[in-house]
PDB file of C-alpha atoms in Angstrom:
ATOM      1  CA  UNK A   1      -3.567 -13.012 -11.043  1.00 70.00           C
ATOM      2  CA  UNK A   2      -3.013 -10.064 -11.130  1.00 69.00           C
ATOM      3  CA  UNK A   3       1.157  -9.178 -11.645  1.00 89.00           C
ATOM      4  CA  UNK A   4       2.637  -5.391 -11.208  1.00 94.00           C
ATOM      5  CA  UNK A   5       6.437  -5.333 -12.267  1.00 95.00           C
ATOM      6  CA  UNK A   6       8.886  -2.657 -11.056  1.00 96.00           C
ATOM      7  CA  UNK A   7      12.212  -2.967 -13.680  1.00 90.00           C
ATOM      8  CA  UNK A   8      14.205  -2.227 -10.162  1.00 91.00           C
ATOM      9  CA  UNK A   9      14.208  -3.971  -6.648  1.00 93.00           C
ATOM     10  CA  UNK A  10      17.236  -1.769  -6.108  1.00 95.00           C
ATOM     11  CA  UNK A  11      18.898   1.282  -7.981  1.00 96.00           C
ATOM     12  CA  UNK A  12      22.366   3.900  -6.457  1.00 97.00           C
ATOM     13  CA  UNK A  13      22.397   6.523  -7.849  1.00 97.00           C
ATOM     14  CA  UNK A  14      23.725   9.813  -7.713  1.00 97.00           C
ATOM     15  CA  UNK A  15      23.080  13.397  -6.119  1.00 97.00           C
ATOM     16  CA  UNK A  16      21.856  15.377  -9.501  1.00 97.00           C
ATOM     17  CA  UNK A  17      20.984  12.465 -11.414  1.00 96.00           C
ATOM     18  CA  UNK A  18      17.830  12.415 -13.586  1.00 96.00           C
ATOM     19  CA  UNK A  19      15.710   8.816 -12.398  1.00 97.00           C
ATOM     20  CA  UNK A  20      13.858   6.570 -13.863  1.00 97.00           C
ATOM     21  CA  UNK A  21      11.635   4.032 -11.680  1.00 97.00           C
ATOM     22  CA  UNK A  22       9.181   1.956 -14.157  1.00 96.00           C
ATOM     23  CA  UNK A  23       6.324  -0.021 -13.035  1.00 97.00           C
ATOM     24  CA  UNK A  24       3.908  -2.352 -15.861  1.00 97.00           C
ATOM     25  CA  UNK A  25       0.626  -3.838 -14.790  1.00 95.00           C
ATOM     26  CA  UNK A  26      -1.161  -6.800 -16.905  1.00 93.00           C
ATOM     27  CA  UNK A  27      -3.826  -6.984 -16.092  1.00 87.00           C
ATOM     28  CA  UNK A  28      -5.465  -3.095 -18.067  1.00 87.00           C
ATOM     29  CA  UNK A  29      -5.979  -1.552 -14.765  1.00 88.00           C
ATOM     30  CA  UNK A  30      -7.441   1.995 -15.410  1.00 88.00           C
ATOM     31  CA  UNK A  31      -5.825   3.119 -12.099  1.00 90.00           C
ATOM     32  CA  UNK A  32      -1.914   3.136 -11.034  1.00 93.00           C
ATOM     33  CA  UNK A  33      -0.116   4.644  -7.533  1.00 94.00           C
ATOM     34  CA  UNK A  34       3.823   5.508  -6.908  1.00 96.00           C
ATOM     35  CA  UNK A  35       4.074   5.475  -2.842  1.00 95.00           C
ATOM     36  CA  UNK A  36       7.248   6.094  -0.862  1.00 95.00           C
ATOM     37  CA  UNK A  37       8.139   4.194   2.019  1.00 95.00           C
ATOM     38  CA  UNK A  38      10.162   4.493   5.129  1.00 93.00           C
ATOM     39  CA  UNK A  39      10.789   3.836   8.536  1.00 89.00           C
ATOM     40  CA  UNK A  40       8.133   4.819  10.528  1.00 87.00           C
ATOM     41  CA  UNK A  41       5.623   6.992   7.907  1.00 89.00           C
ATOM     42  CA  UNK A  42       4.119   4.045   6.069  1.00 90.00           C
ATOM     43  CA  UNK A  43       3.293   4.819   2.674  1.00 92.00           C
ATOM     44  CA  UNK A  44       2.562   7.932   1.065  1.00 93.00           C
ATOM     45  CA  UNK A  45       1.877   8.447  -1.893  1.00 92.00           C
ATOM     46  CA  UNK A  46       3.815  10.500  -4.516  1.00 94.00           C
ATOM     47  CA  UNK A  47       1.363  10.708  -7.508  1.00 93.00           C
ATOM     48  CA  UNK A  48      -1.613   8.769  -8.717  1.00 90.00           C
ATOM     49  CA  UNK A  49      -2.898   8.295 -13.006  1.00 92.00           C
ATOM     50  CA  UNK A  50      -6.379   7.763 -13.591  1.00 88.00           C
ATOM     51  CA  UNK A  51      -5.718   7.256 -17.230  1.00 85.00           C
ATOM     52  CA  UNK A  52      -3.439   7.280 -19.877  1.00 86.00           C
ATOM     53  CA  UNK A  53      -1.584  10.506 -19.835  1.00 83.00           C
ATOM     54  CA  UNK A  54      -4.479  11.363 -17.399  1.00 84.00           C
ATOM     55  CA  UNK A  55      -2.160  12.059 -13.736  1.00 81.00           C
ATOM     56  CA  UNK A  56      -2.629  14.003 -10.081  1.00 81.00           C
ATOM     57  CA  UNK A  57      -0.423  15.519  -7.739  1.00 77.00           C
ATOM     58  CA  UNK A  58      -0.924  13.733  -4.280  1.00 81.00           C
ATOM     59  CA  UNK A  59       0.554  14.223  -1.054  1.00 83.00           C
ATOM     60  CA  UNK A  60       4.196  14.533  -1.935  1.00 84.00           C
ATOM     61  CA  UNK A  61       4.640  15.237  -5.231  1.00 84.00           C
ATOM     62  CA  UNK A  62       7.514  17.458  -4.411  1.00 87.00           C
ATOM     63  CA  UNK A  63      11.204  17.013  -7.013  1.00 91.00           C
ATOM     64  CA  UNK A  64       8.748  14.230  -8.453  1.00 94.00           C
ATOM     65  CA  UNK A  65       7.717  13.755 -11.916  1.00 94.00           C
ATOM     66  CA  UNK A  66       5.238  10.438 -14.086  1.00 94.00           C
ATOM     67  CA  UNK A  67       4.716   9.161 -17.248  1.00 94.00           C
ATOM     68  CA  UNK A  68       1.755   7.182 -18.146  1.00 94.00           C
ATOM     69  CA  UNK A  69       2.045   6.885 -21.825  1.00 93.00           C
ATOM     70  CA  UNK A  70       0.177   3.455 -22.189  1.00 93.00           C
ATOM     71  CA  UNK A  71      -2.264   2.142 -20.088  1.00 92.00           C
ATOM     72  CA  UNK A  72       0.438  -1.013 -18.648  1.00 94.00           C
ATOM     73  CA  UNK A  73       3.101   1.522 -17.213  1.00 96.00           C
ATOM     74  CA  UNK A  74       3.509   4.198 -15.069  1.00 96.00           C
ATOM     75  CA  UNK A  75       7.527   5.587 -14.500  1.00 96.00           C
ATOM     76  CA  UNK A  76       8.174   7.711 -11.562  1.00 96.00           C
ATOM     77  CA  UNK A  77      10.603  10.445 -12.497  1.00 96.00           C
ATOM     78  CA  UNK A  78      13.267  11.868 -10.301  1.00 96.00           C
ATOM     79  CA  UNK A  79      14.199  15.072 -12.148  1.00 93.00           C
ATOM     80  CA  UNK A  80      17.244  15.819  -9.622  1.00 96.00           C
ATOM     81  CA  UNK A  81      17.429  13.130  -7.499  1.00 96.00           C
ATOM     82  CA  UNK A  82      18.152  14.422  -4.003  1.00 96.00           C
ATOM     83  CA  UNK A  83      19.729  12.580  -1.208  1.00 96.00           C
ATOM     84  CA  UNK A  84      16.461  13.071   1.125  1.00 95.00           C
ATOM     85  CA  UNK A  85      14.719  10.658  -1.915  1.00 97.00           C
ATOM     86  CA  UNK A  86      16.451   7.489  -0.812  1.00 97.00           C
ATOM     87  CA  UNK A  87      14.347   5.537   0.400  1.00 96.00           C
ATOM     88  CA  UNK A  88      11.610   2.623  -1.289  1.00 95.00           C
ATOM     89  CA  UNK A  89       9.367   3.090  -3.749  1.00 97.00           C
ATOM     90  CA  UNK A  90       6.247   0.814  -4.120  1.00 96.00           C
ATOM     91  CA  UNK A  91       4.198   0.986  -7.172  1.00 96.00           C
ATOM     92  CA  UNK A  92       0.720  -0.345  -6.806  1.00 94.00           C
ATOM     93  CA  UNK A  93      -3.168  -0.303  -9.178  1.00 92.00           C
ATOM     94  CA  UNK A  94      -6.161  -0.904  -9.162  1.00 88.00           C
ATOM     95  CA  UNK A  95      -9.689  -1.439 -11.242  1.00 79.00           C
ATOM     96  CA  UNK A  96     -11.771   1.864 -11.876  1.00 71.00           C
ATOM     97  CA  UNK A  97     -15.158   1.180 -11.538  1.00 61.00           C
ATOM     98  CA  UNK A  98     -16.032  -2.215 -11.216  1.00 51.00           C
ATOM     99  CA  UNK A  99     -16.488  -3.287  -7.830  1.00 56.00           C
ATOM    100  CA  UNK A 100     -16.075  -0.662  -4.401  1.00 65.00           C
ATOM    101  CA  UNK A 101     -13.771  -1.901  -1.179  1.00 72.00           C
ATOM    102  CA  UNK A 102     -11.426  -3.646  -4.448  1.00 78.00           C
ATOM    103  CA  UNK A 103      -7.930  -3.915  -2.800  1.00 84.00           C
ATOM    104  CA  UNK A 104      -5.152  -2.266  -4.668  1.00 88.00           C
ATOM    105  CA  UNK A 105      -2.062  -4.811  -6.276  1.00 91.00           C
ATOM    106  CA  UNK A 106       1.229  -4.236  -5.404  1.00 94.00           C
ATOM    107  CA  UNK A 107       4.706  -4.756  -6.554  1.00 95.00           C
ATOM    108  CA  UNK A 108       7.889  -5.402  -5.715  1.00 94.00           C
ATOM    109  CA  UNK A 109       9.234  -2.391  -4.778  1.00 95.00           C
ATOM    110  CA  UNK A 110      12.585  -0.563  -5.285  1.00 96.00           C
ATOM    111  CA  UNK A 111      14.854  -0.043  -3.084  1.00 95.00           C
ATOM    112  CA  UNK A 112      16.643   3.207  -4.059  1.00 97.00           C
ATOM    113  CA  UNK A 113      19.722   4.775  -2.556  1.00 97.00           C
ATOM    114  CA  UNK A 114      21.085   8.505  -2.970  1.00 97.00           C
ATOM    115  CA  UNK A 115      24.603   8.908  -3.090  1.00 96.00           C
TER     116      UNK A 115
ATOM    117  CA  UNK B   1      -9.936  13.131   5.956  1.00 78.00           C
ATOM    118  CA  UNK B   2     -10.346   9.535   6.568  1.00 88.00           C
ATOM    119  CA  UNK B   3      -6.603   8.700   9.034  1.00 93.00           C
ATOM    120  CA  UNK B   4      -5.936   4.443  10.627  1.00 95.00           C
ATOM    121  CA  UNK B   5      -3.698   4.607  13.143  1.00 96.00           C
ATOM    122  CA  UNK B   6      -1.295   1.648  14.329  1.00 96.00           C
ATOM    123  CA  UNK B   7      -1.064   1.914  17.785  1.00 96.00           C
ATOM    124  CA  UNK B   8       2.085  -0.202  18.292  1.00 96.00           C
ATOM    125  CA  UNK B   9       5.797  -0.221  16.516  1.00 95.00           C
ATOM    126  CA  UNK B  10       6.058  -3.946  17.511  1.00 97.00           C
ATOM    127  CA  UNK B  11       4.872  -6.775  18.499  1.00 98.00           C
ATOM    128  CA  UNK B  12       6.102  -9.673  19.970  1.00 98.00           C
ATOM    129  CA  UNK B  13       4.188 -13.605  20.163  1.00 98.00           C
ATOM    130  CA  UNK B  14       5.822 -16.888  20.940  1.00 98.00           C
ATOM    131  CA  UNK B  15       4.643 -19.744  17.748  1.00 97.00           C
ATOM    132  CA  UNK B  16       1.410 -21.191  18.383  1.00 97.00           C
ATOM    133  CA  UNK B  17       0.161 -18.546  20.484  1.00 97.00           C
ATOM    134  CA  UNK B  18      -2.881 -16.041  19.948  1.00 97.00           C
ATOM    135  CA  UNK B  19      -2.059 -12.643  17.612  1.00 97.00           C
ATOM    136  CA  UNK B  20      -3.437  -9.616  18.075  1.00 98.00           C
ATOM    137  CA  UNK B  21      -1.938  -6.484  16.424  1.00 98.00           C
ATOM    138  CA  UNK B  22      -4.578  -3.470  16.496  1.00 98.00           C
ATOM    139  CA  UNK B  23      -5.711  -1.294  14.155  1.00 98.00           C
ATOM    140  CA  UNK B  24      -8.402   2.128  14.898  1.00 97.00           C
ATOM    141  CA  UNK B  25      -9.850   4.791  12.208  1.00 96.00           C
ATOM    142  CA  UNK B  26     -11.276   7.424  12.069  1.00 94.00           C
ATOM    143  CA  UNK B  27     -13.520   8.019   9.001  1.00 89.00           C
ATOM    144  CA  UNK B  28     -16.301  10.140   7.982  1.00 87.00           C
ATOM    145  CA  UNK B  29     -19.535   6.990   7.015  1.00 84.00           C
ATOM    146  CA  UNK B  30     -18.516   3.999   6.525  1.00 85.00           C
ATOM    147  CA  UNK B  31     -15.651   2.561   6.150  1.00 90.00           C
ATOM    148  CA  UNK B  32     -13.388   0.192   3.463  1.00 92.00           C
ATOM    149  CA  UNK B  33     -10.834  -1.527   5.944  1.00 95.00           C
ATOM    150  CA  UNK B  34      -8.720  -2.897   4.710  1.00 95.00           C
ATOM    151  CA  UNK B  35      -5.007  -5.083   5.776  1.00 97.00           C
ATOM    152  CA  UNK B  36      -2.127  -6.047   3.365  1.00 97.00           C
ATOM    153  CA  UNK B  37       1.336  -8.082   5.122  1.00 97.00           C
ATOM    154  CA  UNK B  38       4.498  -6.996   4.166  1.00 96.00           C
ATOM    155  CA  UNK B  39       7.579 -10.173   3.916  1.00 94.00           C
ATOM    156  CA  UNK B  40      10.995  -8.651   3.881  1.00 89.00           C
ATOM    157  CA  UNK B  41      12.089  -6.878   0.477  1.00 83.00           C
ATOM    158  CA  UNK B  42       8.573  -7.468  -0.872  1.00 88.00           C
ATOM    159  CA  UNK B  43       5.485  -5.482  -1.971  1.00 90.00           C
ATOM    160  CA  UNK B  44       2.620  -4.995  -0.147  1.00 93.00           C
ATOM    161  CA  UNK B  45       0.376  -8.766   0.018  1.00 94.00           C
ATOM    162  CA  UNK B  46      -3.805  -7.699   0.852  1.00 93.00           C
ATOM    163  CA  UNK B  47      -4.945 -10.146   3.849  1.00 96.00           C
ATOM    164  CA  UNK B  48      -8.735  -9.160   3.835  1.00 95.00           C
ATOM    165  CA  UNK B  49     -10.742  -6.337   3.865  1.00 93.00           C
ATOM    166  CA  UNK B  50     -14.465  -4.791   6.039  1.00 94.00           C
ATOM    167  CA  UNK B  51     -16.718  -3.256   3.754  1.00 89.00           C
ATOM    168  CA  UNK B  52     -20.728  -4.617   5.284  1.00 84.00           C
ATOM    169  CA  UNK B  53     -21.478  -6.813   6.521  1.00 84.00           C
ATOM    170  CA  UNK B  54     -20.063  -9.782   9.125  1.00 89.00           C
ATOM    171  CA  UNK B  55     -18.123  -7.724  11.507  1.00 92.00           C
ATOM    172  CA  UNK B  56     -16.110 -10.693  11.228  1.00 95.00           C
ATOM    173  CA  UNK B  57     -13.912 -11.106   8.001  1.00 95.00           C
ATOM    174  CA  UNK B  58     -11.852 -13.532   6.729  1.00 95.00           C
ATOM    175  CA  UNK B  59      -8.852 -13.562   4.534  1.00 94.00           C
ATOM    176  CA  UNK B  60      -5.652 -14.686   3.533  1.00 92.00           C
ATOM    177  CA  UNK B  61      -2.896 -17.921   5.606  1.00 92.00           C
ATOM    178  CA  UNK B  62      -6.336 -18.062   8.726  1.00 95.00           C
ATOM    179  CA  UNK B  63      -5.653 -14.770   9.334  1.00 97.00           C
ATOM    180  CA  UNK B  64      -9.271 -12.942  10.607  1.00 97.00           C
ATOM    181  CA  UNK B  65     -10.055  -9.298  11.527  1.00 97.00           C
ATOM    182  CA  UNK B  66     -12.693  -8.086  14.014  1.00 96.00           C
ATOM    183  CA  UNK B  67     -14.574  -4.783  12.867  1.00 96.00           C
ATOM    184  CA  UNK B  68     -15.202  -2.826  16.073  1.00 95.00           C
ATOM    185  CA  UNK B  69     -17.809   0.318  15.403  1.00 94.00           C
ATOM    186  CA  UNK B  70     -18.253   1.032  18.733  1.00 94.00           C
ATOM    187  CA  UNK B  71     -14.609   1.494  19.209  1.00 95.00           C
ATOM    188  CA  UNK B  72     -13.709   2.288  15.858  1.00 95.00           C
ATOM    189  CA  UNK B  73     -11.717   0.102  15.707  1.00 97.00           C
ATOM    190  CA  UNK B  74     -10.624  -3.135  12.795  1.00 97.00           C
ATOM    191  CA  UNK B  75      -7.421  -5.414  14.786  1.00 98.00           C
ATOM    192  CA  UNK B  76      -6.425  -8.688  12.920  1.00 98.00           C
ATOM    193  CA  UNK B  77      -5.953 -11.722  14.447  1.00 98.00           C
ATOM    194  CA  UNK B  78      -4.904 -15.610  14.269  1.00 97.00           C
ATOM    195  CA  UNK B  79      -5.844 -17.812  16.431  1.00 97.00           C
ATOM    196  CA  UNK B  80      -2.536 -19.541  16.261  1.00 97.00           C
ATOM    197  CA  UNK B  81       0.612 -17.474  15.160  1.00 97.00           C
ATOM    198  CA  UNK B  82       4.333 -19.568  12.843  1.00 97.00           C
ATOM    199  CA  UNK B  83       7.465 -18.194  12.608  1.00 97.00           C
ATOM    200  CA  UNK B  84       6.739 -17.496   8.754  1.00 96.00           C
ATOM    201  CA  UNK B  85       4.135 -14.707   9.731  1.00 97.00           C
ATOM    202  CA  UNK B  86       6.789 -12.486  11.004  1.00 97.00           C
ATOM    203  CA  UNK B  87       6.081  -9.503   8.925  1.00 97.00           C
ATOM    204  CA  UNK B  88       4.947  -5.692   8.008  1.00 97.00           C
ATOM    205  CA  UNK B  89       1.802  -5.189   8.973  1.00 97.00           C
ATOM    206  CA  UNK B  90      -0.437  -2.231   7.394  1.00 97.00           C
ATOM    207  CA  UNK B  91      -4.453  -1.250   8.149  1.00 97.00           C
ATOM    208  CA  UNK B  92      -5.473   1.192   6.046  1.00 95.00           C
ATOM    209  CA  UNK B  93      -8.784   2.773   4.616  1.00 93.00           C
ATOM    210  CA  UNK B  94     -10.469   4.730   1.473  1.00 90.00           C
ATOM    211  CA  UNK B  95     -10.443   7.098   1.270  1.00 87.00           C
ATOM    212  CA  UNK B  96     -11.950   9.439  -1.767  1.00 82.00           C
ATOM    213  CA  UNK B  97      -9.583  12.405  -3.172  1.00 78.00           C
ATOM    214  CA  UNK B  98     -11.623  15.461  -4.031  1.00 77.00           C
ATOM    215  CA  UNK B  99     -11.561  14.799  -7.341  1.00 76.00           C
ATOM    216  CA  UNK B 100     -13.630  11.602  -6.823  1.00 76.00           C
ATOM    217  CA  UNK B 101     -10.928   8.838  -7.376  1.00 80.00           C
ATOM    218  CA  UNK B 102     -10.724   6.541  -4.550  1.00 81.00           C
ATOM    219  CA  UNK B 103      -6.680   5.786  -2.585  1.00 85.00           C
ATOM    220  CA  UNK B 104      -5.976   3.575   0.466  1.00 89.00           C
ATOM    221  CA  UNK B 105      -4.161   6.506   3.612  1.00 92.00           C
ATOM    222  CA  UNK B 106      -2.452   3.412   5.541  1.00 94.00           C
ATOM    223  CA  UNK B 107      -1.132   3.624   8.794  1.00 94.00           C
ATOM    224  CA  UNK B 108       2.218   2.928   9.768  1.00 94.00           C
ATOM    225  CA  UNK B 109       2.683   0.106  10.411  1.00 95.00           C
ATOM    226  CA  UNK B 110       3.227  -2.291  13.414  1.00 97.00           C
ATOM    227  CA  UNK B 111       5.948  -5.579  13.001  1.00 97.00           C
ATOM    228  CA  UNK B 112       5.194  -9.003  14.126  1.00 98.00           C
ATOM    229  CA  UNK B 113       7.844 -11.119  15.647  1.00 97.00           C
ATOM    230  CA  UNK B 114       6.331 -15.290  15.858  1.00 97.00           C
ATOM    231  CA  UNK B 115       9.795 -16.598  17.791  1.00 97.00           C
ATOM    232  CA  UNK B 116       9.669 -20.384  17.808  1.00 95.00           C
TER     233      UNK B 116
END
């Protein structure tokens, strides 16, 4: 079974700090995603990566960056955390090209609070 | 762009009664539709999907969904609700990004509360 692991379940940081959220998947999936989840807004895609060192900005990339140095690991970076980045962050992975309509597999999320 | 709408923020149902969580979609072309469930403080778990074929799709935990092309709907159903079904449910549709890769577009979620 696919396992997507996010390193922290809860995180509290201060305004202006550089914050790293880590995600690891164990199924050799090419595609990985970072979402943020806010009440009433559903999930919004921040960044997407389709291979090592390859990334694409998506719907709400401002204030974020990502790193994918190894296939299994996808990191989300808050360059200078702000209170409006307080949210639940979800990582997901997806195999590429093997089957249309494959579901994405999600980690348990990191609930991040910026004080 | 592809989109889905979940018109109800919350659905309340008594245990043992049938439940329906509504989803409508707007797509160009044939839709690839998904339902996910999120239990408290957890990530999303895949329940079922519609790609093609039978309009009634069966999934995990006794859930099923009915694809209706004329009404552009993909409602999630279960014949007999359990208290443990209480969770947040998301409908999603596959979208193709301008680079050719696929992503999911999610609805805003519907909270299901099943009372004993």
